[in-house]
């Protein structure tokens, strides 16, 4: 029977085992009855693989090139190296009309900049965002005493709000302050200058009025140049 069938069925080989013949028969059924199962397999695999690449820290340019199956197949030999650049506070700019007691924090601090940073850092203690960590670290580096906030609420994509010694404090994007009824007009010029210098702008308000803005940016570690040189020596290069 197998010899007879091999005359017109190309996948039938009398010399193969029963298991092999069954496998080939199953593939033939898929190709004939449901070609979409095979036609969708490759693009689906590429889509999932590209998503994994981005989650693993690959840049967007290589991820786009990986839509081509040949490039995607070669990507298994890539040795990724991630060089974190921790954010840090670069600017603390209080509003012009902010007084020495404007932050509503009881302990007097020596300057308006420290006062603004202290208030923002006290609130940001309740956040896990990298910008929040930078603000808290900057306040601690200046030796400022922080206060434990209460009623802390994170607003997705906008910032955080809560109370510091019973006074409502807001820290985040301009939109967050506006939605809470705070007029940010006095901070427009300072915020625009920070954006020109590629800073992330953190607006801070307390008691319904704006207190100032804080600029945050990625920093370059002192040993970054040596680290890059070491990677090049290992044959690890960047391609775009």
Coordinates of N, CA and C in Angstrom, one line a residue:
X1 N 0.8 -1.2 0.0 CA 0.0 0.0 0.0 C 0.9 1.3 0.0
X2 N 1.9 1.3 0.8 CA 2.8 2.4 0.9 C 3.5 2.6 -0.4
X3 N 4.0 1.5 -1.0 CA 4.7 1.6 -2.3 C 3.7 2.2 -3.4
X4 N 2.5 1.7 -3.3 CA 1.5 2.2 -4.3 C 1.2 3.7 -4.1
X5 N 1.1 4.1 -2.8 CA 0.8 5.6 -2.5 C 1.9 6.5 -2.8
X6 N 3.1 5.9 -2.7 CA 4.3 6.8 -2.9 C 4.4 7.3 -4.4
X7 N 3.6 6.6 -5.2 CA 3.7 7.0 -6.6 C 3.0 8.4 -6.9
X8 N 2.1 8.8 -6.0 CA 1.4 10.1 -6.2 C 1.3 11.0 -5.0
X9 N 1.8 10.5 -3.8 CA 1.9 11.3 -2.6 C 3.3 11.5 -2.3
X10 N 3.8 12.7 -2.5 CA 5.3 12.9 -2.3 C 5.8 12.7 -0.9
X11 N 4.9 12.9 0.1 CA 5.4 12.7 1.5 C 5.4 11.3 2.0
X12 N 4.9 10.4 1.1 CA 4.9 8.9 1.5 C 6.2 8.3 1.0
X13 N 6.9 7.7 2.0 CA 8.2 7.0 1.7 C 8.1 5.7 2.4
X14 N 8.1 4.6 1.7 CA 8.0 3.3 2.3 C 9.1 2.9 3.2
X15 N 10.2 3.7 3.1 CA 11.4 3.4 3.9 C 11.4 4.0 5.3
X16 N 10.4 4.9 5.5 CA 10.3 5.6 6.8 C 9.5 4.8 7.8
X17 N 9.7 5.2 9.1 CA 9.0 4.5 10.2 C 7.5 5.0 10.2
X18 N 6.7 4.3 11.0 CA 5.3 4.7 11.1 C 5.2 6.1 11.8
X19 N 6.1 6.4 12.7 CA 6.0 7.7 13.4 C 6.3 8.8 12.4
X20 N 7.3 8.6 11.6 CA 7.7 9.7 10.6 C 6.6 9.9 9.6
X21 N 6.0 8.8 9.1 CA 4.9 8.9 8.2 C 3.7 9.6 8.8
X22 N 3.4 9.3 10.1 CA 2.3 10.0 10.7 C 2.6 11.5 10.9
X23 N 3.8 11.9 11.2 CA 4.2 13.3 11.3 C 4.0 14.0 9.9
X24 N 4.5 13.4 8.9 CA 4.4 14.0 7.5 C 2.9 14.1 7.1
X25 N 2.1 13.1 7.5 CA 0.7 13.2 7.2 C 0.0 14.4 7.9
X26 N 0.4 14.6 9.2 CA -0.1 15.7 10.0 C 0.2 17.0 9.4
X27 N 1.5 17.2 8.9 CA 1.9 18.4 8.3 C 1.1 18.7 7.0
X28 N 0.9 17.6 6.2 CA 0.2 17.7 5.0 C -1.2 18.2 5.2
X29 N -1.8 17.7 6.3 CA -3.2 18.1 6.6 C -3.2 19.6 7.0
X30 N -2.3 20.0 7.8 CA -2.2 21.4 8.2 C -2.1 22.3 6.9
X31 N -1.2 22.0 6.0 CA -0.9 22.8 4.9 C -2.1 22.9 4.0
X32 N -2.8 21.7 3.8 CA -4.0 21.7 2.9 C -5.2 22.3 3.6
X33 N -5.5 21.9 4.8 CA -6.7 22.3 5.5 C -6.7 23.6 6.2
X34 N -5.5 24.0 6.7 CA -5.4 25.2 7.4 C -4.0 25.9 7.2
X35 N -3.8 26.5 6.0 CA -2.5 27.1 5.8 C -2.3 28.3 6.6
X36 N -3.4 28.9 7.2 CA -3.2 30.1 8.0 C -2.4 29.8 9.3
X37 N -2.5 28.5 9.8 CA -1.7 28.1 11.0 C -0.3 28.3 10.7
X38 N 0.2 28.0 9.5 CA 1.6 28.1 9.2 C 1.9 29.5 8.8
X39 N 1.0 30.1 8.1 CA 1.3 31.5 7.6 C 1.4 32.5 8.7
X40 N 0.7 32.3 9.8 CA 0.7 33.2 10.9 C 1.8 32.9 11.9
X41 N 2.4 31.8 11.8 CA 3.4 31.4 12.8 C 4.6 32.3 12.8
X42 N 5.2 32.6 11.7 CA 6.4 33.4 11.6 C 6.1 34.8 12.0
X43 N 5.1 35.5 11.5 CA 4.9 36.9 11.9 C 4.5 37.0 13.4
X44 N 3.8 36.0 13.9 CA 3.5 36.0 15.4 C 4.8 35.9 16.2
X45 N 5.7 35.0 15.8 CA 6.9 34.8 16.5 C 7.8 36.1 16.5
X46 N 7.8 36.7 15.3 CA 8.6 38.0 15.2 C 8.0 39.1 16.1
X47 N 6.7 39.1 16.1 CA 6.0 40.2 17.0 C 6.3 40.0 18.4
X48 N 6.2 38.7 18.9 CA 6.5 38.4 20.3 C 8.0 38.6 20.6
X49 N 8.9 38.2 19.6 CA 10.3 38.4 19.8 C 10.7 39.9 19.9
X50 N 10.1 40.7 19.1 CA 10.4 42.1 19.1 C 9.9 42.8 20.4
X51 N 8.8 42.3 20.9 CA 8.3 42.9 22.2 C 9.3 42.5 23.3
X52 N 9.8 41.2 23.2 CA 10.8 40.8 24.3 C 12.0 41.6 24.1
X53 N 12.5 42.0 22.9 CA 13.7 42.8 22.7 C 13.5 44.1 23.4
X54 N 12.4 44.8 23.2 CA 12.2 46.1 23.8 C 12.2 46.0 25.3
X55 N 11.5 44.9 25.9 CA 11.5 44.8 27.3 C 12.8 44.5 27.9
X56 N 13.7 43.9 27.1 CA 15.1 43.6 27.6 C 16.0 44.7 27.5
X57 N 15.6 45.9 26.9 CA 16.4 47.1 26.9 C 17.0 47.4 25.6
X58 N 16.6 46.7 24.5 CA 17.2 47.0 23.2 C 16.6 48.3 22.7
X59 N 17.4 49.0 21.9 CA 16.9 50.3 21.4 C 15.8 50.0 20.3
X60 N 15.1 51.1 20.0 CA 14.0 51.0 19.0 C 14.5 50.7 17.6
X61 N 15.6 51.1 17.2 CA 16.1 50.9 15.9 C 16.4 49.4 15.6
X62 N 17.1 48.7 16.5 CA 17.3 47.3 16.2 C 16.0 46.5 16.3
X63 N 15.1 47.0 17.2 CA 13.8 46.3 17.3 C 13.0 46.4 16.0
X64 N 13.1 47.5 15.3 CA 12.4 47.7 14.0 C 13.1 46.8 12.9
X65 N 14.4 46.7 13.0 CA 15.1 45.8 12.0 C 14.7 44.4 12.2
X66 N 14.4 44.0 13.5 CA 14.2 42.6 13.7 C 12.9 42.1 13.1
X67 N 12.1 42.9 12.5 CA 10.9 42.5 11.8 C 11.3 41.6 10.6
X68 N 12.6 41.7 10.1 CA 13.1 40.9 9.1 C 13.6 39.6 9.7
X69 N 13.1 38.4 9.2 CA 13.4 37.2 9.9 C 14.9 36.9 10.0
X70 N 15.6 37.2 8.9 CA 17.1 36.9 8.9 C 17.8 37.7 10.1
X71 N 17.4 39.0 10.2 CA 18.0 39.8 11.3 C 17.6 39.3 12.6
X72 N 16.4 38.9 12.7 CA 15.8 38.4 14.0 C 16.6 37.1 14.4
X73 N 16.8 36.3 13.4 CA 17.5 35.0 13.7 C 18.9 35.2 14.2
X74 N 19.5 36.3 13.7 CA 20.9 36.6 14.1 C 21.0 37.3 15.4
X75 N 19.9 37.8 15.9 CA 19.9 38.6 17.1 C 20.2 37.8 18.3
X76 N 20.1 36.4 18.2 CA 20.4 35.5 19.3 C 21.8 35.6 19.7
X77 N 22.7 36.1 18.8 CA 24.1 36.2 19.1 C 24.5 37.6 19.7
X78 N 23.5 38.5 19.9 CA 23.8 39.8 20.4 C 24.1 39.7 21.9
X79 N 25.1 40.4 22.4 CA 25.4 40.5 23.8 C 25.1 41.9 24.3
X80 N 23.9 42.1 24.9 CA 23.5 43.4 25.3 C 24.2 43.8 26.5
X81 N 24.5 45.1 26.6 CA 25.1 45.7 27.8 C 24.3 47.0 28.2
X82 N 23.8 47.0 29.4 CA 23.0 48.1 29.8 C 23.8 49.0 30.7
X83 N 23.8 50.3 30.4 CA 24.6 51.3 31.2 C 23.6 52.2 31.8
X84 N 23.2 52.0 33.0 CA 22.2 52.9 33.6 C 22.7 54.3 33.9
X85 N 21.8 55.2 33.7 CA 22.1 56.6 34.0 C 21.1 57.1 35.0
X86 N 21.5 57.1 36.3 CA 20.6 57.5 37.3 C 20.2 58.9 37.2
X87 N 18.9 59.3 37.4 CA 18.5 60.7 37.3 C 19.0 61.4 38.6
X88 N 19.2 62.7 38.4 CA 19.7 63.5 39.6 C 19.1 64.9 39.5
X89 N 18.9 65.6 40.6 CA 18.4 66.9 40.6 C 19.5 67.9 40.1
X90 N 19.1 68.7 39.2 CA 20.1 69.7 38.6 C 19.7 71.1 39.0
X91 N 18.4 71.4 39.2 CA 18.0 72.7 39.4 C 16.9 72.7 40.5
X92 N 16.9 73.7 41.4 CA 15.8 73.9 42.3 C 15.5 75.4 42.2
X93 N 14.3 75.7 41.6 CA 13.9 77.1 41.4 C 12.6 77.4 42.1
X94 N 12.6 78.2 43.2 CA 11.4 78.5 43.9 C 10.7 79.7 43.2
X95 N 9.4 79.8 43.5 CA 8.6 80.9 42.9 C 9.1 82.2 43.6
X96 N 9.0 83.3 42.8 CA 9.5 84.6 43.3 C 8.8 85.0 44.6
X97 N 7.5 84.6 44.7 CA 6.8 85.1 45.9 C 6.8 84.1 47.0
X98 N 7.6 83.1 46.9 CA 7.7 82.1 48.0 C 8.5 82.7 49.2
X99 N 7.9 82.7 50.3 CA 8.5 83.3 51.5 C 9.2 82.2 52.3
X100 N 10.0 82.6 53.3 CA 10.7 81.6 54.1 C 9.8 80.6 54.8
X101 N 8.6 80.9 55.0 CA 7.7 80.0 55.7 C 6.6 79.5 54.7
X102 N 6.8 79.7 53.4 CA 5.7 79.4 52.5 C 5.5 77.9 52.3
X103 N 6.5 77.1 52.7 CA 6.3 75.6 52.5 C 5.4 75.0 53.6
X104 N 5.1 75.8 54.6 CA 4.2 75.3 55.7 C 4.9 74.2 56.5
X105 N 6.2 74.1 56.3 CA 7.0 73.1 57.2 C 7.5 73.9 58.4
X106 N 7.3 73.3 59.5 CA 7.5 74.1 60.8 C 9.0 74.5 61.0
X107 N 10.0 73.5 60.7 CA 11.4 73.8 60.9 C 11.9 74.8 59.9
X108 N 12.5 75.9 60.3 CA 13.1 76.9 59.4 C 14.3 76.3 58.7
X109 N 14.4 76.5 57.4 CA 15.6 76.1 56.7 C 16.3 77.3 56.1
X110 N 17.6 77.2 55.8 CA 18.4 78.4 55.5 C 18.0 79.1 54.2
X111 N 17.4 78.5 53.2 CA 17.1 79.1 51.9 C 15.8 78.6 51.3
X112 N 15.3 79.4 50.4 CA 14.1 79.0 49.7 C 14.3 77.8 48.9
X113 N 15.5 77.6 48.3 CA 15.7 76.4 47.5 C 15.7 75.2 48.3
X114 N 16.3 75.2 49.5 CA 16.3 74.1 50.4 C 14.9 73.8 50.9
X115 N 14.2 74.9 51.1 CA 12.8 74.7 51.6 C 11.9 74.0 50.6
X116 N 12.0 74.4 49.4 CA 11.3 73.8 48.3 C 11.7 72.4 48.1
X117 N 13.0 72.1 48.1 CA 13.5 70.7 47.9 C 13.0 69.8 49.1
X118 N 13.1 70.4 50.3 CA 12.7 69.6 51.5 C 11.2 69.2 51.4
X119 N 10.4 70.2 51.0 CA 9.0 69.9 51.0 C 8.7 68.8 49.9
X120 N 9.3 69.0 48.7 CA 9.0 68.0 47.6 C 9.5 66.6 48.0
X121 N 10.7 66.6 48.6 CA 11.3 65.3 49.0 C 10.5 64.6 50.1
X122 N 9.9 65.4 51.0 CA 9.1 64.8 52.1 C 7.9 64.1 51.4
X123 N 7.3 64.7 50.4 CA 6.2 64.1 49.8 C 6.6 62.9 48.9
X124 N 7.7 63.1 48.2 CA 8.2 62.0 47.3 C 8.7 60.8 48.0
X125 N 8.8 60.8 49.3 CA 9.2 59.6 50.0 C 8.2 58.5 49.8
X126 N 6.9 58.8 49.4 CA 5.9 57.8 49.2 C 5.8 57.3 47.8
X127 N 6.8 57.7 47.0 CA 6.7 57.3 45.5 C 7.9 56.4 45.2
X128 N 7.7 55.5 44.2 CA 8.8 54.6 43.8 C 9.4 55.1 42.4
X129 N 8.9 56.2 41.9 CA 9.3 56.7 40.6 C 10.8 57.2 40.7
X130 N 11.6 56.9 39.6 CA 13.0 57.3 39.6 C 13.2 58.8 39.9
X131 N 12.3 59.7 39.4 CA 12.4 61.1 39.7 C 12.2 61.4 41.1
X132 N 11.3 60.7 41.8 CA 11.1 60.8 43.2 C 12.4 60.4 44.0
X133 N 13.0 59.3 43.5 CA 14.2 58.9 44.2 C 15.3 60.0 44.1
X134 N 15.4 60.6 42.9 CA 16.4 61.7 42.7 C 16.2 62.9 43.6
X135 N 14.9 63.2 43.8 CA 14.6 64.4 44.7 C 14.9 64.0 46.1
X136 N 14.5 62.9 46.6 CA 14.8 62.5 47.9 C 16.3 62.4 48.2
X137 N 17.1 61.8 47.2 CA 18.5 61.8 47.3 C 19.2 63.1 47.4
X138 N 18.6 64.1 46.6 CA 19.2 65.4 46.6 C 19.0 66.1 48.0
X139 N 17.8 65.9 48.6 CA 17.5 66.5 49.9 C 18.4 65.9 50.9
X140 N 18.6 64.6 50.9 CA 19.4 63.9 51.9 C 20.9 64.4 51.7
X141 N 21.3 64.6 50.5 CA 22.7 65.0 50.3 C 22.9 66.4 50.9
X142 N 21.9 67.2 50.9 CA 22.0 68.6 51.5 C 21.8 68.5 53.1
X143 N 21.5 67.4 53.6 CA 21.3 67.2 55.0 C 20.0 67.8 55.5
X144 N 19.0 67.8 54.6 CA 17.7 68.3 55.0 C 16.9 67.2 55.7
X145 N 16.2 67.7 56.8 CA 15.4 66.7 57.6 C 14.0 66.6 56.9
X146 N 13.6 65.4 56.5 CA 12.4 65.1 55.8 C 11.3 64.8 56.8
X147 N 10.1 65.0 56.4 CA 8.9 64.8 57.2 C 8.1 63.7 56.6
X148 N 7.6 62.8 57.4 CA 6.8 61.6 56.8 C 5.4 62.2 56.3
X149 N 5.1 62.0 55.0 CA 3.8 62.5 54.5 C 2.7 61.5 54.9
X150 N 1.5 62.1 54.8 CA 0.3 61.3 55.0 C -0.7 61.4 53.8
X151 N -1.6 60.5 53.8 CA -2.7 60.6 52.7 C -2.0 60.6 51.3
X152 N -1.0 59.9 51.1 CA -0.2 60.0 49.8 C -1.0 59.2 48.7
X153 N -1.2 59.9 47.6 CA -1.9 59.3 46.5 C -1.1 59.5 45.2
X154 N -0.8 58.5 44.5 CA -0.1 58.6 43.2 C -1.1 58.8 42.1
X155 N -0.9 59.7 41.3 CA -1.8 60.0 40.1 C -1.0 59.5 38.9
X156 N -1.5 58.4 38.3 CA -0.8 57.8 37.2 C -0.5 58.8 36.0
X157 N 0.8 58.8 35.6 CA 1.2 59.7 34.5 C 1.2 61.2 34.8
X158 N 0.9 61.6 36.1 CA 0.9 63.0 36.4 C 1.8 63.4 37.6
X159 N 1.8 62.5 38.6 CA 2.6 62.9 39.8 C 2.1 62.3 41.1
X160 N 2.2 63.0 42.1 CA 1.8 62.5 43.4 C 1.3 63.7 44.3
X161 N 0.4 63.3 45.2 CA -0.2 64.3 46.1 C -0.4 63.7 47.5
X162 N -0.3 64.6 48.5 CA -0.5 64.1 49.8 C -0.4 65.3 50.8
X163 N -0.2 65.0 52.1 CA -0.2 66.0 53.1 C 1.1 65.9 53.8
X164 N 1.7 67.1 54.0 CA 2.9 67.2 54.9 C 2.5 68.2 56.0
X165 N 2.5 67.6 57.2 CA 2.0 68.3 58.4 C 0.7 68.9 58.2
X166 N -0.2 68.1 57.6 CA -1.6 68.5 57.5 C -1.9 69.5 56.3
X167 N -0.9 69.9 55.5 CA -1.1 70.8 54.4 C -1.0 70.0 53.1
X168 N -1.9 70.2 52.2 CA -1.9 69.4 50.9 C -0.7 69.9 50.1
X169 N 0.1 68.9 49.6 CA 1.2 69.2 48.7 C 1.1 68.4 47.4
X170 N 1.4 69.1 46.3 CA 1.4 68.4 45.0 C 2.8 68.4 44.4
X171 N 3.1 67.4 43.7 CA 4.4 67.3 43.0 C 4.2 66.5 41.8
X172 N 4.5 67.1 40.6 CA 4.4 66.3 39.4 C 4.3 67.2 38.2
X173 N 3.5 66.8 37.2 CA 3.4 67.6 36.0 C 2.5 68.9 36.2
X174 N 2.6 69.8 35.3 CA 1.8 71.0 35.4 C 0.3 70.7 35.4
X175 N 0.0 69.6 34.6 CA -1.5 69.3 34.5 C -2.0 68.9 35.8
X176 N -1.2 68.2 36.7 CA -1.7 67.8 38.0 C -2.1 69.0 38.8
X177 N -1.2 70.0 38.8 CA -1.5 71.2 39.6 C -2.7 71.9 39.1
X178 N -2.8 72.1 37.7 CA -4.0 72.8 37.2 C -5.3 72.1 37.5
X179 N -5.3 70.7 37.5 CA -6.5 70.0 37.8 C -6.9 70.2 39.2
X180 N -5.9 70.5 40.1 CA -6.2 70.7 41.5 C -6.5 72.2 41.8
X181 N -6.6 73.0 40.7 CA -6.9 74.4 40.9 C -5.8 75.3 41.2
X182 N -4.5 74.9 40.9 CA -3.4 75.7 41.2 C -3.0 76.5 39.9
X183 N -2.8 77.8 40.0 CA -2.4 78.6 38.9 C -0.8 78.5 38.8
X184 N -0.3 78.0 37.7 CA 1.1 77.8 37.5 C 1.8 78.9 36.7
X185 N 1.1 79.9 36.4 CA 1.6 81.0 35.5 C 3.0 81.5 35.9
X186 N 3.2 81.7 37.2 CA 4.4 82.2 37.7 C 5.6 81.3 37.5
X187 N 5.3 80.1 37.2 CA 6.4 79.1 37.0 C 6.7 78.8 35.5
X188 N 6.0 79.5 34.6 CA 6.1 79.2 33.2 C 7.5 79.4 32.7
X189 N 8.1 80.6 33.0 CA 9.4 81.0 32.5 C 10.5 80.0 33.0
X190 N 10.5 79.7 34.3 CA 11.5 78.8 34.8 C 11.3 77.4 34.2
X191 N 10.1 76.9 34.0 CA 9.9 75.6 33.5 C 10.4 75.6 32.0
X192 N 10.1 76.6 31.3 CA 10.5 76.7 29.9 C 12.1 76.6 29.7
X193 N 12.8 77.3 30.6 CA 14.2 77.3 30.6 C 14.8 75.9 30.9
X194 N 14.1 75.2 31.8 CA 14.5 73.8 32.2 C 14.3 72.9 31.0
X195 N 13.2 73.0 30.3 CA 12.9 72.2 29.2 C 13.9 72.4 28.0
X196 N 14.3 73.7 27.8 CA 15.3 74.0 26.8 C 16.6 73.2 27.1
X197 N 16.9 73.0 28.3 CA 18.1 72.3 28.7 C 17.9 70.8 29.0
X198 N 16.8 70.3 28.4 CA 16.5 68.8 28.4 C 16.3 68.3 29.8
X199 N 15.7 69.1 30.7 CA 15.4 68.7 32.0 C 14.0 68.2 32.2
X200 N 13.8 67.2 33.0 CA 12.4 66.8 33.4 C 12.0 67.8 34.5
X201 N 10.8 68.4 34.3 CA 10.3 69.5 35.2 C 9.3 68.9 36.2
X202 N 9.6 69.1 37.4 CA 8.7 68.7 38.5 C 8.1 70.0 39.2
X203 N 6.8 70.1 39.0 CA 6.1 71.3 39.6 C 5.8 70.9 41.1
X204 N 5.9 71.9 41.9 CA 5.6 71.7 43.4 C 4.6 72.8 43.8
X205 N 3.6 72.4 44.5 CA 2.6 73.3 45.1 C 2.3 72.9 46.5
X206 N 1.8 73.9 47.3 CA 1.4 73.6 48.7 C 0.3 74.6 49.0
X207 N -0.7 74.1 49.7 CA -1.8 74.9 50.1 C -2.5 75.6 49.0
X208 N -2.5 75.1 47.8 CA -3.2 75.7 46.7 C -2.5 76.7 45.9
X209 N -1.2 76.9 46.2 CA -0.4 77.9 45.4 C 0.9 77.3 45.0
X210 N 1.5 77.7 43.9 CA 2.7 77.1 43.4 C 3.9 77.6 44.2
X211 N 4.8 76.7 44.4 CA 6.0 77.0 45.2 C 7.3 77.0 44.3
X212 N 7.3 76.3 43.2 CA 8.5 76.3 42.4 C 8.6 75.1 41.5
X213 N 9.7 74.9 40.8 CA 9.9 73.8 40.0 C 11.3 73.2 40.3
X214 N 11.4 71.9 40.0 CA 12.7 71.2 40.2 C 13.1 70.5 38.9
X215 N 14.3 70.7 38.5 CA 14.8 70.1 37.3 C 15.5 68.8 37.6
X216 N 15.2 67.8 36.8 CA 15.9 66.5 37.0 C 16.4 66.0 35.6
X217 N 17.6 65.5 35.6 CA 18.2 65.0 34.4 C 19.0 63.7 34.6
X218 N 19.2 62.9 33.6 CA 20.1 61.8 33.7 C 21.5 62.3 33.8
X219 N 22.3 61.6 34.6 CA 23.6 62.0 34.9 C 24.6 61.0 34.3
X220 N 25.8 61.5 34.1 CA 26.9 60.6 33.6 C 27.9 60.4 34.7
X221 N 28.1 59.1 35.0 CA 28.9 58.7 36.1 C 30.4 59.0 35.7
X222 N 31.2 59.3 36.7 CA 32.6 59.6 36.5 C 33.4 58.5 35.7
X223 N 33.0 57.2 36.0 CA 33.7 56.1 35.4 C 33.0 55.6 34.1
X224 N 32.1 56.4 33.5 CA 31.4 56.0 32.3 C 32.4 55.9 31.1
X225 N 33.3 56.8 30.9 CA 34.2 56.8 29.8 C 35.1 55.5 29.9
X226 N 35.5 55.2 31.0 CA 36.4 54.0 31.2 C 35.5 52.7 30.9
X227 N 34.3 52.7 31.3 CA 33.4 51.6 31.1 C 33.2 51.3 29.6
X228 N 32.9 52.4 28.9 CA 32.7 52.3 27.4 C 34.0 51.8 26.8
X229 N 35.1 52.3 27.2 CA 36.4 51.8 26.6 C 36.6 50.3 26.9
X230 N 36.2 49.9 28.1 CA 36.4 48.5 28.4 C 35.4 47.6 27.5
X231 N 34.2 48.1 27.3 CA 33.3 47.4 26.4 C 33.8 47.3 25.0
X232 N 34.4 48.4 24.5 CA 35.0 48.3 23.1 C 36.1 47.3 23.1
X233 N 36.9 47.3 24.1 CA 38.0 46.4 24.2 C 37.6 44.9 24.1
X234 N 36.4 44.7 24.6 CA 35.8 43.3 24.6 C 35.1 43.0 23.3
X235 N 35.1 44.0 22.4 CA 34.5 43.8 21.1 C 33.0 44.0 21.1
X236 N 32.5 44.7 22.1 CA 31.1 45.1 22.2 C 30.9 46.5 21.7
X237 N 30.1 46.6 20.6 CA 29.9 47.9 20.0 C 28.5 48.2 19.9
X238 N 28.1 49.5 19.6 CA 26.7 49.9 19.4 C 26.5 50.1 18.0
X239 N 25.4 49.6 17.5 CA 25.0 49.8 16.1 C 23.6 50.3 16.0
X240 N 23.3 51.3 15.2 CA 22.0 51.9 15.1 C 21.4 51.7 13.7

